[in-house]
PDB file of C-alpha atoms in Angstrom:
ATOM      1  CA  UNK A 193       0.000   0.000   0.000  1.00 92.00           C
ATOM      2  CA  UNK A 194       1.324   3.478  -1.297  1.00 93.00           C
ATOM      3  CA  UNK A 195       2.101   6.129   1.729  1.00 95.00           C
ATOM      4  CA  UNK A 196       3.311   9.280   1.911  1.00 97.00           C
ATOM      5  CA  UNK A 197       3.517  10.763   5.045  1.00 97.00           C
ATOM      6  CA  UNK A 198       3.817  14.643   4.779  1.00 98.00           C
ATOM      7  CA  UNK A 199       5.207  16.630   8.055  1.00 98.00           C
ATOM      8  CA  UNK A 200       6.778  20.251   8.669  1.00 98.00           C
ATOM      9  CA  UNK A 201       3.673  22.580   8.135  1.00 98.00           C
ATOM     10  CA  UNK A 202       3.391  25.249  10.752  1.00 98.00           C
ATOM     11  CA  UNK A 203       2.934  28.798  11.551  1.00 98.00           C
ATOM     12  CA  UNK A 204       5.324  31.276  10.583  1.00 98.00           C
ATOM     13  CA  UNK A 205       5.267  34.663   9.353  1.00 98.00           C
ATOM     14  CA  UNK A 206       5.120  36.741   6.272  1.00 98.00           C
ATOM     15  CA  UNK A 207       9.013  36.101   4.847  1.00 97.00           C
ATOM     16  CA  UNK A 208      10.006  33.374   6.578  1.00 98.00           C
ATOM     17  CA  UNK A 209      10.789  29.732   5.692  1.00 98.00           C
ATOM     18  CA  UNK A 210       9.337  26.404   5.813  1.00 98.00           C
ATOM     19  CA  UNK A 211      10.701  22.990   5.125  1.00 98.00           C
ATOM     20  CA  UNK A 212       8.229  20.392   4.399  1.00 98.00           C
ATOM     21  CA  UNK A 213       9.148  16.493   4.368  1.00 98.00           C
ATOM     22  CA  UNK A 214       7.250  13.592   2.582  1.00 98.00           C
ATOM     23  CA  UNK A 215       8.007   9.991   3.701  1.00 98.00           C
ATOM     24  CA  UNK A 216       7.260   7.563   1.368  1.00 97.00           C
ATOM     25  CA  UNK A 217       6.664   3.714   1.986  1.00 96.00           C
ATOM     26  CA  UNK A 218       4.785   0.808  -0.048  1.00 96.00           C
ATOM     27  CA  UNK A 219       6.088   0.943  -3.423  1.00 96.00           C
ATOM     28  CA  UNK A 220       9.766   1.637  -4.731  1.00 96.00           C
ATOM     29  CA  UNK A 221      10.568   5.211  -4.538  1.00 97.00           C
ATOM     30  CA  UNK A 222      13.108   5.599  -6.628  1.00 96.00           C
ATOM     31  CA  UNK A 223      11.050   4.721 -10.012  1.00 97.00           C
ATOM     32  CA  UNK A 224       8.445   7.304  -9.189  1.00 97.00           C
ATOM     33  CA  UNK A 225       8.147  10.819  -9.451  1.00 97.00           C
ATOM     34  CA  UNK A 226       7.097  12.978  -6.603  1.00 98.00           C
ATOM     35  CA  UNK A 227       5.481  16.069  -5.866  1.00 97.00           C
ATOM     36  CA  UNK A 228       3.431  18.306  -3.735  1.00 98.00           C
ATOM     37  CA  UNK A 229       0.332  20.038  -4.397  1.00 98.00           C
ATOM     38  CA  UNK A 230      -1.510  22.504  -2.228  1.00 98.00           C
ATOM     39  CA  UNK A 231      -5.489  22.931  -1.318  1.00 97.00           C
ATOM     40  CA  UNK A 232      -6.224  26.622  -0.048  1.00 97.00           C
ATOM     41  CA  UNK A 233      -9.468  27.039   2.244  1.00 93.00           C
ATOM     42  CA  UNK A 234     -12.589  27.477  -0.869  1.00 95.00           C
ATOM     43  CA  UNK A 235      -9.760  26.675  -3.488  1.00 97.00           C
ATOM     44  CA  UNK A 236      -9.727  23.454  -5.911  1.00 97.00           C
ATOM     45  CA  UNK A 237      -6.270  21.523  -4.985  1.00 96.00           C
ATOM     46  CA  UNK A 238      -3.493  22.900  -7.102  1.00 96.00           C
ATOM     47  CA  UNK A 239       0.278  21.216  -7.969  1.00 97.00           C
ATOM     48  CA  UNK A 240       3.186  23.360  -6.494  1.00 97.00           C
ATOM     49  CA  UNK A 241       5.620  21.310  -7.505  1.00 98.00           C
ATOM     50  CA  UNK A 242       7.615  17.828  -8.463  1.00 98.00           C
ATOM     51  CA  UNK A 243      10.188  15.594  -9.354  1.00 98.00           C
ATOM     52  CA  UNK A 244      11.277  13.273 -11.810  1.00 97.00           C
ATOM     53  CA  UNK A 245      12.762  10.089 -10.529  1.00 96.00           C
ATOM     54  CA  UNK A 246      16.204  10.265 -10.506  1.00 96.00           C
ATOM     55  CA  UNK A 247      16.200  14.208  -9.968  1.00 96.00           C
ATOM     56  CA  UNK A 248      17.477  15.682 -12.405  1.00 96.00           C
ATOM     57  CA  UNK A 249      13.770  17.303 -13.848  1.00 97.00           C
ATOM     58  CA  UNK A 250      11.735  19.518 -11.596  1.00 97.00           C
ATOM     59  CA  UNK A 251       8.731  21.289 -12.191  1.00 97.00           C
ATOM     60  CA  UNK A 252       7.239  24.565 -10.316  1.00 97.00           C
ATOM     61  CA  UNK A 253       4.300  26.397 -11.065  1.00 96.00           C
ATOM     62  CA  UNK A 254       4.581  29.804 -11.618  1.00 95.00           C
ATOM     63  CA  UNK A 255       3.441  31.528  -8.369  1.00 93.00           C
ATOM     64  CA  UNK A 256       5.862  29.648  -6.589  1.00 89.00           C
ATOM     65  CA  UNK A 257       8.883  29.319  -8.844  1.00 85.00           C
ATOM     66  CA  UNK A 258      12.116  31.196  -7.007  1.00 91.00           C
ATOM     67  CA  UNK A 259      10.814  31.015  -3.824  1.00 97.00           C
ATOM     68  CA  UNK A 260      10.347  27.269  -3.497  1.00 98.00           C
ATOM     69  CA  UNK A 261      13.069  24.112  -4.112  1.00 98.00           C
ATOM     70  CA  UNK A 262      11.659  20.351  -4.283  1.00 98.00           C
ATOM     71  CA  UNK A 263      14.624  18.145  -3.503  1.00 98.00           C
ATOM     72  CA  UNK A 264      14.685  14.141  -3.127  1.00 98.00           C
ATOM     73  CA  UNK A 265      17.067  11.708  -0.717  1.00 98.00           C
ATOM     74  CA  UNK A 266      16.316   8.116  -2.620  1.00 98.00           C
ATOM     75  CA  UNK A 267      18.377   6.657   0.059  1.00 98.00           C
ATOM     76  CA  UNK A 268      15.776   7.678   2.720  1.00 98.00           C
ATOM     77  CA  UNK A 269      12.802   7.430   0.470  1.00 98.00           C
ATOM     78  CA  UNK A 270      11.882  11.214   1.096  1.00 98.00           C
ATOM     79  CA  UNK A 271      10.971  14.044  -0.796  1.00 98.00           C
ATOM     80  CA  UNK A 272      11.615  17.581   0.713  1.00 98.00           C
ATOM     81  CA  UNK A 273      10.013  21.638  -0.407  1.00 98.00           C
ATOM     82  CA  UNK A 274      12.284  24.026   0.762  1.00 98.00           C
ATOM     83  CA  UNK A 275       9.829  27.193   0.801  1.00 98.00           C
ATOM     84  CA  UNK A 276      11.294  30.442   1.764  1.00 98.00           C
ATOM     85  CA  UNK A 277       9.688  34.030   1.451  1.00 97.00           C
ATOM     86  CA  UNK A 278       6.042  32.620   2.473  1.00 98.00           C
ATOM     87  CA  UNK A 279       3.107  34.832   2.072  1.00 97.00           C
ATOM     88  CA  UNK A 280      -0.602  34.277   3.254  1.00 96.00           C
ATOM     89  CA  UNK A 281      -1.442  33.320  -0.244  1.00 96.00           C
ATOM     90  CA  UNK A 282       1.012  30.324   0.643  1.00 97.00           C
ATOM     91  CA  UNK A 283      -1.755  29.031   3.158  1.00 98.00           C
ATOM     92  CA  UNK A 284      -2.456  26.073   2.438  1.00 98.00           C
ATOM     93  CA  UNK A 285      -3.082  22.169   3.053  1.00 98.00           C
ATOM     94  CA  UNK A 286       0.391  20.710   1.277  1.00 98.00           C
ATOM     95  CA  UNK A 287       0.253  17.248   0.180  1.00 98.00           C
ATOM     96  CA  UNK A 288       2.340  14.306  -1.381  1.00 97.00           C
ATOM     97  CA  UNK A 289       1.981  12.594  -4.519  1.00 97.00           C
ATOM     98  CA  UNK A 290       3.400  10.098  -7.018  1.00 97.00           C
ATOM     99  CA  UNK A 291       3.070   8.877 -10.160  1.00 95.00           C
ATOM    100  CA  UNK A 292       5.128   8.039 -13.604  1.00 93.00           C
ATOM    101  CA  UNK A 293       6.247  11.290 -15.049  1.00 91.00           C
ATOM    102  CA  UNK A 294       6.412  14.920 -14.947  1.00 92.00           C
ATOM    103  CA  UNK A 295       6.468  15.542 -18.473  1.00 90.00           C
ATOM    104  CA  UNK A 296       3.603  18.233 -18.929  1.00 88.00           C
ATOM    105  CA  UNK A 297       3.880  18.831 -14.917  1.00 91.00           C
ATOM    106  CA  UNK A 298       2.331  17.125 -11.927  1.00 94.00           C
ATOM    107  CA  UNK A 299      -1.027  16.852 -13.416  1.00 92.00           C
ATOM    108  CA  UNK A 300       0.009  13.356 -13.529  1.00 92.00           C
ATOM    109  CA  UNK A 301       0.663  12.413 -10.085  1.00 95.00           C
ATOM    110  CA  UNK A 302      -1.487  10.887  -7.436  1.00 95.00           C
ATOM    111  CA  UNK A 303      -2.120  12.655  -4.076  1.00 92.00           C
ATOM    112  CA  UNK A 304      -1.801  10.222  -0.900  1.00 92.00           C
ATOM    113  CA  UNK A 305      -2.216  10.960   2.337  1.00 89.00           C
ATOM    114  CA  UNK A 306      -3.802  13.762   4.743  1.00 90.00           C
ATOM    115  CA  UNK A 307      -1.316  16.439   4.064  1.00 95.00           C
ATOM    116  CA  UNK A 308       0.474  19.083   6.012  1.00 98.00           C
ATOM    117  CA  UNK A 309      -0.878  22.661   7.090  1.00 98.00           C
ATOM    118  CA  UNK A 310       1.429  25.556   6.349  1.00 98.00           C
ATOM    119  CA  UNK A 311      -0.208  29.125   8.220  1.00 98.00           C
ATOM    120  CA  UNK A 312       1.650  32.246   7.435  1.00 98.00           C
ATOM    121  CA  UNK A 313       0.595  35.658   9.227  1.00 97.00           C
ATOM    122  CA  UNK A 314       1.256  38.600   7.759  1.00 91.00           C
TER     123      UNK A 314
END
């Protein structure tokens, strides 16, 4: 059974940085790509951002490209989102997914698990 455990949401304000992690168990991480999409309160869910595979493709949607870096340990089976310069927009529910590519973006990845909350005050 696929899990991915997301952890590291929080409070913080307006400029400062978050580092979310996503554990991953139940399937061999290393010949997926991973990602992380966001749901804001009222707002369909939305992809942030992902990774192919080996990591050497990423993908970042536009409202969050330069202020946010997906990375990936294989060894630990964990995908990481460095997000600095948060802003209340940023509020959000932040989930894990996976799935076979990120050609096109993360439309094609699969969301699993309950997510993480990420609060920023202004």
């Amino acid at each position: 059974e696929v899990q991915l455990q997301a952890s590291g949401g929080g409070l913080v304000q307006a400029g400062e940085s978050l580092r979310l992690s996503c554990a991953a168990s139940g399937f061999t991480f290393d010949e997926y790509a991973v990602g992380w999409f966001r749901q804001a309160p009222g707002k369909a869910r939305e992809g942030v951002s992902c990774i192919s595979r080996t990591g050497d493709d990423t993908y970042y949607a536009d409202f969050v490209r330069g202020r946010f870096t997906i990375s990936r340990d294989n060894a630990e089976n964990t995908v990481y989102l460095r997000m600095y310069n948060l802003q209340p927009e940023d509020i959000a529910h932040y989930y894990c997914a996976t799935g076979s590519t990120i050609v096109g973006g993360c439309k094609y990845l699969e969301v699993w698990g309950q997510g993480t909350l990420v609060t920023v005050s202004s």
